[in-house]
């Protein structure tokens, strides 16, 4: 089970641009 | 072609569209002790992207609770202080009633975005950290 922080971090990263 | 760092000065969105721009802006905000503003903004976007389907329900509820707890619950937090009381009430109700909607953080995100556009973003463009980079 993911901790809340891991879940938040994953969520934040998912919204960041992937390709430069 | 226009160098990326000049594009960053066009709008907050062009800055947040570029990984290097995000990193530099984040470093600046960290220095000002308000990096949570940026993390919250991205957390809202990430939350909206999570599709509401059965497989995701538990995750979405957990994530909504985590965002609420980390950025909104503490009224003295940098993010919470910039969000209108009515907006915070709305989010609290959604979490309490477990009515998890993809757009439940949109209003709060808009409020934080306006604050960054009027305040931290223009200050960033005049900051040493940005000027040294350019």
Tab-separated table of C-alpha atoms in Angstrom:
chain	number	residue	atom	x	y	z
A	1	UNK	CA	0.000	0.000	0.000
A	2	UNK	CA	1.343	3.405	-0.984
A	3	UNK	CA	1.869	5.921	1.745
A	4	UNK	CA	0.040	9.227	1.382
A	5	UNK	CA	3.276	10.985	0.491
A	6	UNK	CA	4.129	8.492	-2.250
A	7	UNK	CA	0.628	8.854	-3.647
A	8	UNK	CA	0.914	12.652	-3.638
A	9	UNK	CA	4.355	12.566	-5.225
A	10	UNK	CA	3.134	10.215	-7.951
A	11	UNK	CA	0.173	12.526	-8.579
A	12	UNK	CA	2.370	15.632	-8.806
A	13	UNK	CA	4.800	13.906	-11.194
A	14	UNK	CA	1.956	12.673	-13.402
A	15	UNK	CA	0.956	16.286	-14.085
A	16	UNK	CA	4.441	17.470	-15.075
A	17	UNK	CA	5.475	17.776	-18.730
A	18	UNK	CA	7.330	14.656	-19.859
A	19	UNK	CA	8.933	15.763	-23.112
A	20	UNK	CA	11.201	18.746	-23.350
B	1	UNK	CA	14.442	29.838	-32.089
B	2	UNK	CA	13.474	31.577	-28.845
B	3	UNK	CA	15.529	30.191	-25.945
B	4	UNK	CA	13.362	28.432	-23.346
B	5	UNK	CA	14.186	30.911	-20.572
B	6	UNK	CA	12.719	33.767	-22.646
B	7	UNK	CA	9.557	31.749	-23.197
B	8	UNK	CA	9.269	31.307	-19.428
B	9	UNK	CA	8.812	35.069	-19.171
B	10	UNK	CA	5.793	35.022	-21.515
B	11	UNK	CA	3.336	33.458	-19.092
B	12	UNK	CA	3.141	31.247	-16.043
B	13	UNK	CA	1.825	28.470	-18.271
B	14	UNK	CA	4.835	28.577	-20.578
B	15	UNK	CA	7.053	28.338	-17.507
B	16	UNK	CA	5.091	25.384	-16.121
B	17	UNK	CA	5.186	23.682	-19.510
B	18	UNK	CA	8.933	23.210	-19.340
B	19	UNK	CA	10.738	20.818	-16.992
B	20	UNK	CA	13.761	23.114	-16.548
B	21	UNK	CA	11.456	26.075	-15.960
B	22	UNK	CA	9.566	24.135	-13.305
B	23	UNK	CA	12.805	23.124	-11.586
B	24	UNK	CA	14.108	26.686	-11.482
B	25	UNK	CA	10.777	28.140	-10.353
B	26	UNK	CA	10.570	25.441	-7.687
B	27	UNK	CA	14.086	26.257	-6.453
B	28	UNK	CA	13.055	29.914	-6.205
B	29	UNK	CA	9.835	29.083	-4.332
B	30	UNK	CA	11.741	26.783	-2.002
B	31	UNK	CA	14.053	29.663	-1.189
B	32	UNK	CA	10.961	31.753	-0.406
B	33	UNK	CA	9.535	28.835	1.597
B	34	UNK	CA	6.458	28.493	-0.562
B	35	UNK	CA	7.221	25.518	-2.843
B	36	UNK	CA	3.944	23.975	-1.628
B	37	UNK	CA	2.084	26.412	-3.923
B	38	UNK	CA	3.603	24.758	-6.971
B	39	UNK	CA	3.242	21.220	-5.640
B	40	UNK	CA	-0.412	21.868	-4.872
B	41	UNK	CA	-0.989	23.277	-8.365
B	42	UNK	CA	0.468	20.122	-9.949
B	43	UNK	CA	-1.328	17.849	-7.479
B	44	UNK	CA	-4.656	19.392	-8.591
B	45	UNK	CA	-3.801	18.789	-12.252
B	46	UNK	CA	-2.696	15.224	-11.514
B	47	UNK	CA	-5.867	14.547	-9.545
B	48	UNK	CA	-8.046	15.785	-12.417
B	49	UNK	CA	-6.244	13.418	-14.794
B	50	UNK	CA	-7.106	10.347	-12.700
B	51	UNK	CA	-10.040	8.805	-14.474
B	52	UNK	CA	-13.108	8.105	-12.330
B	53	UNK	CA	-13.553	4.344	-12.816
B	54	UNK	CA	-14.097	1.471	-10.398
B	55	UNK	CA	-10.426	0.497	-10.399
B	56	UNK	CA	-9.416	4.014	-9.397
B	57	UNK	CA	-12.068	4.818	-6.798
B	58	UNK	CA	-10.050	3.876	-3.719
B	59	UNK	CA	-6.986	5.656	-5.035
B	60	UNK	CA	-8.933	8.820	-5.876
B	61	UNK	CA	-10.514	8.956	-2.435
B	62	UNK	CA	-7.149	8.388	-0.766
B	63	UNK	CA	-5.513	11.025	-2.929
B	64	UNK	CA	-8.263	13.603	-2.359
B	65	UNK	CA	-7.871	13.043	1.388
B	66	UNK	CA	-4.076	13.337	1.134
B	67	UNK	CA	-4.262	16.624	-0.834
B	68	UNK	CA	-6.842	18.002	1.597
B	69	UNK	CA	-4.799	16.968	4.633
B	70	UNK	CA	-1.453	18.206	3.382
B	71	UNK	CA	-2.400	21.557	1.823
B	72	UNK	CA	-5.832	22.664	3.021
B	73	UNK	CA	-6.592	21.346	6.490
B	74	UNK	CA	-3.965	23.443	8.272
B	75	UNK	CA	-5.268	27.014	8.048
B	76	UNK	CA	-1.776	28.393	8.612
B	77	UNK	CA	-0.254	26.534	5.662
B	78	UNK	CA	0.949	28.650	2.735
B	79	UNK	CA	-1.590	27.097	0.344
B	80	UNK	CA	-4.507	27.182	2.775
B	81	UNK	CA	-3.947	30.861	3.524
B	82	UNK	CA	-4.369	31.709	-0.165
B	83	UNK	CA	-7.615	29.803	-0.690
B	84	UNK	CA	-10.990	31.371	0.042
B	85	UNK	CA	-12.863	29.973	3.071
B	86	UNK	CA	-15.858	28.980	0.909
B	87	UNK	CA	-13.571	27.018	-1.422
B	88	UNK	CA	-11.989	25.206	1.528
B	89	UNK	CA	-15.454	24.366	2.922
B	90	UNK	CA	-16.508	22.956	-0.422
B	91	UNK	CA	-13.460	20.678	-0.600
B	92	UNK	CA	-13.864	19.591	3.031
B	93	UNK	CA	-17.502	18.649	2.350
B	94	UNK	CA	-16.538	16.660	-0.747
B	95	UNK	CA	-13.950	14.712	1.266
B	96	UNK	CA	-16.245	14.161	4.280
B	97	UNK	CA	-19.140	12.982	2.132
B	98	UNK	CA	-16.747	11.021	-0.082
B	99	UNK	CA	-18.114	12.810	-3.132
B	100	UNK	CA	-14.926	12.662	-5.113
B	101	UNK	CA	-15.252	14.669	-8.310
B	102	UNK	CA	-12.396	15.191	-10.811
B	103	UNK	CA	-12.963	18.970	-10.677
B	104	UNK	CA	-13.308	19.299	-6.892
B	105	UNK	CA	-9.934	21.069	-6.595
B	106	UNK	CA	-10.338	23.266	-9.711
B	107	UNK	CA	-11.499	26.400	-7.904
B	108	UNK	CA	-8.710	26.125	-5.322
B	109	UNK	CA	-6.180	25.558	-8.112
B	110	UNK	CA	-7.445	28.676	-9.922
B	111	UNK	CA	-7.085	30.736	-6.757
B	112	UNK	CA	-3.505	29.539	-6.223
B	113	UNK	CA	-2.712	30.114	-9.899
B	114	UNK	CA	-3.999	33.713	-9.755
B	115	UNK	CA	-1.903	34.282	-6.674
B	116	UNK	CA	1.220	32.951	-8.420
B	117	UNK	CA	0.478	35.030	-11.534
B	118	UNK	CA	0.103	38.215	-9.532
B	119	UNK	CA	2.786	37.608	-6.980
B	120	UNK	CA	5.420	34.855	-7.026
B	121	UNK	CA	5.764	34.568	-10.828
B	122	UNK	CA	6.593	38.259	-11.519
B	123	UNK	CA	8.931	38.257	-8.509
B	124	UNK	CA	10.609	35.127	-9.882
B	125	UNK	CA	11.243	36.869	-13.226
B	126	UNK	CA	13.135	39.595	-11.387
B	127	UNK	CA	14.930	37.227	-9.009
B	128	UNK	CA	18.671	36.563	-8.938
B	129	UNK	CA	18.031	32.883	-9.514
B	130	UNK	CA	16.296	33.615	-12.857
B	131	UNK	CA	18.638	36.407	-13.927
B	132	UNK	CA	21.692	34.262	-13.207
B	133	UNK	CA	20.193	31.445	-15.259
B	134	UNK	CA	19.595	33.722	-18.231
